[in-house]
Amino acid sequence: MLETCPALRTWFPNNMTDNVFEQKAINRSLITLRYAFLNADRCRGLSADGIFIDEFQDILLDNIPVILAAASHSPFKYYVYSGTPKSEDNPIQQYHAQSTQNEWAIPCERHGTPKDPGTWHWNILDESNIGREGIICDRCGKPLNASHPLATWVRTGPPTDGIQFEGFRIPQLMVPWVDWPELLDNYKNFPRAQFMNECL
């Protein structure tokens, strides 16, 4: 992405550090990439303002404090964790339980008073929203627009006590680049648990 995007290439020219694990910007900011599958030793001694962990479900719980220590002296301490749960026994599931558990809510204006969003039916995307050509309202079966101007994130998690994270579920049903025939094929052919995990 740094090589192909002209705007980013301006900040990360080739004459700066240019390798897979380290990218230096013209303002001397640094992107450092490390992996910590079995242990977090490669993350020791780093200093960071932001820590972004992908495939969080595969990180051992004991390794997370070691990784987060890289931001211990930062005034910003910005953390982003992403991944797919795969089971109920993994770090992402435990962190999700402590999150706001935000869901993308899409209105169907066919229900209630036309100009009063409070009376509309709001859809939280799941299997009942899968139509033949796109997402549908789980009440009337008519098409929905995931980019509806009033669609919004809604908190579905527990009360504020103990909440430590903003959490978001991003099902394939809501993204504009999803290949709908492929999604339908997966819905038909994947075991239900696999479809729920990989697509919803």
Tab-separated table of C-alpha atoms in Angstrom:
chain	number	residue	atom	x	y	z
A	1	MET	CA	0.000	0.000	0.000
A	2	LEU	CA	2.848	2.380	0.800
A	3	GLU	CA	4.364	1.722	-2.626
A	4	THR	CA	1.196	2.015	-4.690
A	5	CYS	CA	-0.712	4.897	-3.057
A	6	PRO	CA	0.659	8.257	-4.282
A	7	ALA	CA	-0.463	10.102	-1.137
A	8	LEU	CA	1.262	7.616	1.173
A	9	ARG	CA	4.307	7.396	-1.096
A	10	THR	CA	4.828	11.123	-0.451
A	11	TRP	CA	5.258	10.351	3.256
A	12	PHE	CA	7.259	7.146	2.749
A	13	PRO	CA	9.752	7.784	-0.075
A	14	ASN	CA	12.118	5.026	-1.201
A	15	ASN	CA	15.218	6.813	0.128
A	16	MET	CA	14.059	6.309	3.721
A	17	THR	CA	14.160	2.922	5.496
A	18	ASP	CA	12.386	0.549	3.128
A	19	ASN	CA	12.022	-3.043	4.241
A	20	VAL	CA	9.257	-5.419	5.187
A	21	PHE	CA	9.438	-4.936	8.961
A	22	GLU	CA	10.195	-1.217	9.170
A	23	GLN	CA	8.936	1.819	7.252
A	24	LYS	CA	10.198	5.290	8.093
A	25	ALA	CA	8.272	8.418	7.087
A	26	ILE	CA	9.788	11.780	6.115
A	27	ASN	CA	8.801	13.184	9.524
A	28	ARG	CA	10.784	10.314	11.150
A	29	SER	CA	7.662	8.471	12.253
A	30	LEU	CA	8.166	4.747	12.065
A	31	ILE	CA	5.947	1.769	11.286
A	32	THR	CA	7.387	-1.382	12.844
A	33	LEU	CA	5.895	-4.795	12.044
A	34	ARG	CA	6.496	-7.819	14.269
A	35	TYR	CA	4.879	-11.186	14.785
A	36	ALA	CA	4.204	-12.793	18.157
A	37	PHE	CA	2.588	-16.130	17.466
A	38	LEU	CA	4.303	-18.324	20.081
A	39	ASN	CA	6.087	-15.633	22.076
A	40	ALA	CA	6.400	-11.854	22.151
A	41	ASP	CA	10.191	-11.598	22.314
A	42	ARG	CA	10.377	-9.740	18.974
A	43	CYS	CA	8.237	-6.979	20.497
A	44	ARG	CA	10.432	-6.398	23.547
A	45	GLY	CA	12.315	-3.124	23.662
A	46	LEU	CA	10.139	-1.353	21.085
A	47	SER	CA	8.550	2.037	21.782
A	48	ALA	CA	5.180	2.760	20.227
A	49	ASP	CA	2.297	5.211	20.373
A	50	GLY	CA	-0.116	2.838	18.634
A	51	ILE	CA	-0.326	-0.938	18.729
A	52	PHE	CA	-2.407	-2.730	16.109
A	53	ILE	CA	-2.818	-6.487	16.589
A	54	ASP	CA	-4.370	-8.504	13.767
A	55	GLU	CA	-5.479	-12.131	14.123
A	56	PHE	CA	-5.910	-11.304	17.803
A	57	GLN	CA	-7.664	-14.619	18.417
A	58	ASP	CA	-4.355	-16.444	17.796
A	59	ILE	CA	-2.289	-14.412	20.276
A	60	LEU	CA	-1.529	-16.176	23.558
A	61	LEU	CA	-3.015	-14.267	26.499
A	62	ASP	CA	0.355	-14.275	28.287
A	63	ASN	CA	1.939	-12.460	25.329
A	64	ILE	CA	-0.483	-9.532	25.273
A	65	PRO	CA	1.001	-7.612	28.259
A	66	VAL	CA	4.480	-7.969	26.718
A	67	ILE	CA	3.246	-6.518	23.417
A	68	LEU	CA	1.348	-3.686	25.120
A	69	ALA	CA	4.441	-2.732	27.130
A	70	ALA	CA	5.806	-1.156	23.930
A	71	ALA	CA	3.363	1.717	24.525
A	72	SER	CA	4.007	2.032	28.255
A	73	HIS	CA	5.783	5.405	27.892
A	74	SER	CA	3.493	6.847	25.233
A	75	PRO	CA	1.110	9.689	26.068
A	76	PHE	CA	-1.265	8.335	23.399
A	77	LYS	CA	-1.502	4.576	23.993
A	78	TYR	CA	-3.687	3.810	20.980
A	79	TYR	CA	-4.719	0.141	20.662
A	80	VAL	CA	-6.628	-1.669	17.896
A	81	TYR	CA	-7.337	-5.402	17.981
A	82	SER	CA	-8.929	-7.242	15.064
A	83	GLY	CA	-9.616	-10.813	14.112
A	84	THR	CA	-12.178	-13.593	13.852
A	85	PRO	CA	-13.180	-15.431	17.051
A	86	LYS	CA	-13.138	-19.016	15.618
A	87	SER	CA	-14.216	-20.301	19.054
A	88	GLU	CA	-15.340	-19.007	22.423
A	89	ASP	CA	-11.983	-19.753	24.050
A	90	ASN	CA	-9.572	-17.113	22.774
A	91	PRO	CA	-8.422	-13.572	23.598
A	92	ILE	CA	-10.690	-11.785	21.117
A	93	GLN	CA	-13.761	-13.415	22.661
A	94	GLN	CA	-12.682	-12.380	26.154
A	95	TYR	CA	-11.954	-8.802	25.078
A	96	HIS	CA	-15.241	-8.650	23.143
A	97	ALA	CA	-17.105	-9.526	26.337
A	98	GLN	CA	-15.565	-6.397	27.904
A	99	SER	CA	-16.505	-4.190	24.944
A	100	THR	CA	-19.442	-2.081	23.837
A	101	GLN	CA	-20.336	-4.822	21.281
A	102	ASN	CA	-21.459	-2.299	18.666
A	103	GLU	CA	-23.673	-3.529	15.815
A	104	TRP	CA	-24.508	-1.782	12.522
A	105	ALA	CA	-28.234	-0.914	12.590
A	106	ILE	CA	-29.994	-0.296	9.272
A	107	PRO	CA	-33.481	1.191	9.145
A	108	CYS	CA	-36.367	-0.022	7.022
A	109	GLU	CA	-38.552	3.026	6.427
A	110	ARG	CA	-41.473	0.862	5.263
A	111	HIS	CA	-42.486	0.422	8.903
A	112	GLY	CA	-43.820	3.156	11.152
A	113	THR	CA	-44.249	6.838	10.326
A	114	PRO	CA	-42.407	7.853	7.108
A	115	LYS	CA	-40.597	10.862	8.593
A	116	ASP	CA	-40.054	9.516	12.112
A	117	PRO	CA	-36.964	7.253	12.385
A	118	GLY	CA	-37.994	6.358	15.929
A	119	THR	CA	-40.930	4.383	14.546
A	120	TRP	CA	-39.033	2.522	11.807
A	121	HIS	CA	-37.909	-1.090	12.052
A	122	TRP	CA	-34.131	-1.314	12.622
A	123	ASN	CA	-32.180	-4.340	11.400
A	124	ILE	CA	-29.102	-5.803	13.097
A	125	LEU	CA	-27.585	-7.925	10.338
A	126	ASP	CA	-27.798	-11.710	10.645
A	127	GLU	CA	-29.004	-14.705	8.612
A	128	SER	CA	-32.535	-13.311	8.373
A	129	ASN	CA	-31.194	-10.378	6.330
A	130	ILE	CA	-29.777	-12.542	3.525
A	131	GLY	CA	-31.789	-12.046	0.340
A	132	ARG	CA	-31.323	-13.392	-3.173
A	133	GLU	CA	-29.690	-10.219	-4.476
A	134	GLY	CA	-28.575	-8.389	-1.340
A	135	ILE	CA	-29.548	-7.609	2.217
A	136	ILE	CA	-33.235	-7.486	3.067
A	137	CYS	CA	-35.371	-6.337	5.978
A	138	ASP	CA	-35.908	-9.177	8.441
A	139	ARG	CA	-39.531	-8.068	8.860
A	140	CYS	CA	-40.860	-7.369	5.350
A	141	GLY	CA	-38.213	-9.029	3.136
A	142	LYS	CA	-37.692	-5.902	1.007
A	143	PRO	CA	-34.194	-4.625	0.050
A	144	LEU	CA	-32.103	-2.644	2.535
A	145	ASN	CA	-29.246	-0.227	1.982
A	146	ALA	CA	-26.296	-0.801	4.339
A	147	SER	CA	-25.168	2.742	3.449
A	148	HIS	CA	-28.503	4.312	4.409
A	149	PRO	CA	-27.754	7.874	5.617
A	150	LEU	CA	-29.284	7.112	9.028
A	151	ALA	CA	-27.679	3.678	9.481
A	152	THR	CA	-25.586	3.817	12.632
A	153	TRP	CA	-23.585	1.864	15.167
A	154	VAL	CA	-25.616	0.887	18.222
A	155	ARG	CA	-24.265	-0.423	21.472
A	156	THR	CA	-25.540	-3.886	22.405
A	157	GLY	CA	-23.008	-4.714	25.119
A	158	PRO	CA	-23.408	-4.770	28.885
A	159	PRO	CA	-23.875	-1.655	31.036
A	160	THR	CA	-20.937	0.743	31.361
A	161	ASP	CA	-19.454	-0.932	34.462
A	162	GLY	CA	-16.396	-2.877	33.379
A	163	ILE	CA	-16.429	-1.703	29.754
A	164	GLN	CA	-12.882	-1.142	28.575
A	165	PHE	CA	-13.148	-1.167	24.772
A	166	GLU	CA	-15.168	0.037	21.826
A	167	GLY	CA	-16.005	-3.182	19.984
A	168	PHE	CA	-17.479	-3.531	16.490
A	169	ARG	CA	-18.824	-6.585	14.617
A	170	ILE	CA	-18.352	-6.121	10.866
A	171	PRO	CA	-20.296	-8.823	9.009
A	172	GLN	CA	-19.737	-9.293	5.286
A	173	LEU	CA	-23.393	-8.368	4.753
A	174	MET	CA	-22.634	-4.687	5.417
A	175	VAL	CA	-19.501	-4.139	3.319
A	176	PRO	CA	-19.816	-2.680	-0.187
A	177	TRP	CA	-17.208	-4.960	-1.769
A	178	VAL	CA	-18.854	-8.278	-0.868
A	179	ASP	CA	-19.439	-10.608	-3.841
A	180	TRP	CA	-23.086	-11.475	-3.175
A	181	PRO	CA	-23.250	-14.662	-5.317
A	182	GLU	CA	-20.147	-15.938	-3.520
A	183	LEU	CA	-21.673	-15.092	-0.139
A	184	LEU	CA	-24.856	-16.991	-1.099
A	185	ASP	CA	-22.753	-19.933	-2.242
A	186	ASN	CA	-20.920	-19.921	1.104
A	187	TYR	CA	-24.259	-19.708	2.933
A	188	LYS	CA	-25.480	-22.757	1.037
A	189	ASN	CA	-22.302	-24.866	1.266
A	190	PHE	CA	-20.426	-23.922	4.446
A	191	PRO	CA	-21.307	-25.679	7.689
A	192	ARG	CA	-23.443	-23.201	9.643
A	193	ALA	CA	-20.804	-22.582	12.327
A	194	GLN	CA	-18.191	-21.832	9.660
A	195	PHE	CA	-20.517	-19.434	7.830
A	196	MET	CA	-21.383	-17.633	11.057
A	197	ASN	CA	-17.692	-17.305	11.913
A	198	GLU	CA	-16.264	-16.385	8.501
A	199	CYS	CA	-19.101	-14.311	7.027
A	200	LEU	CA	-21.228	-13.021	9.903
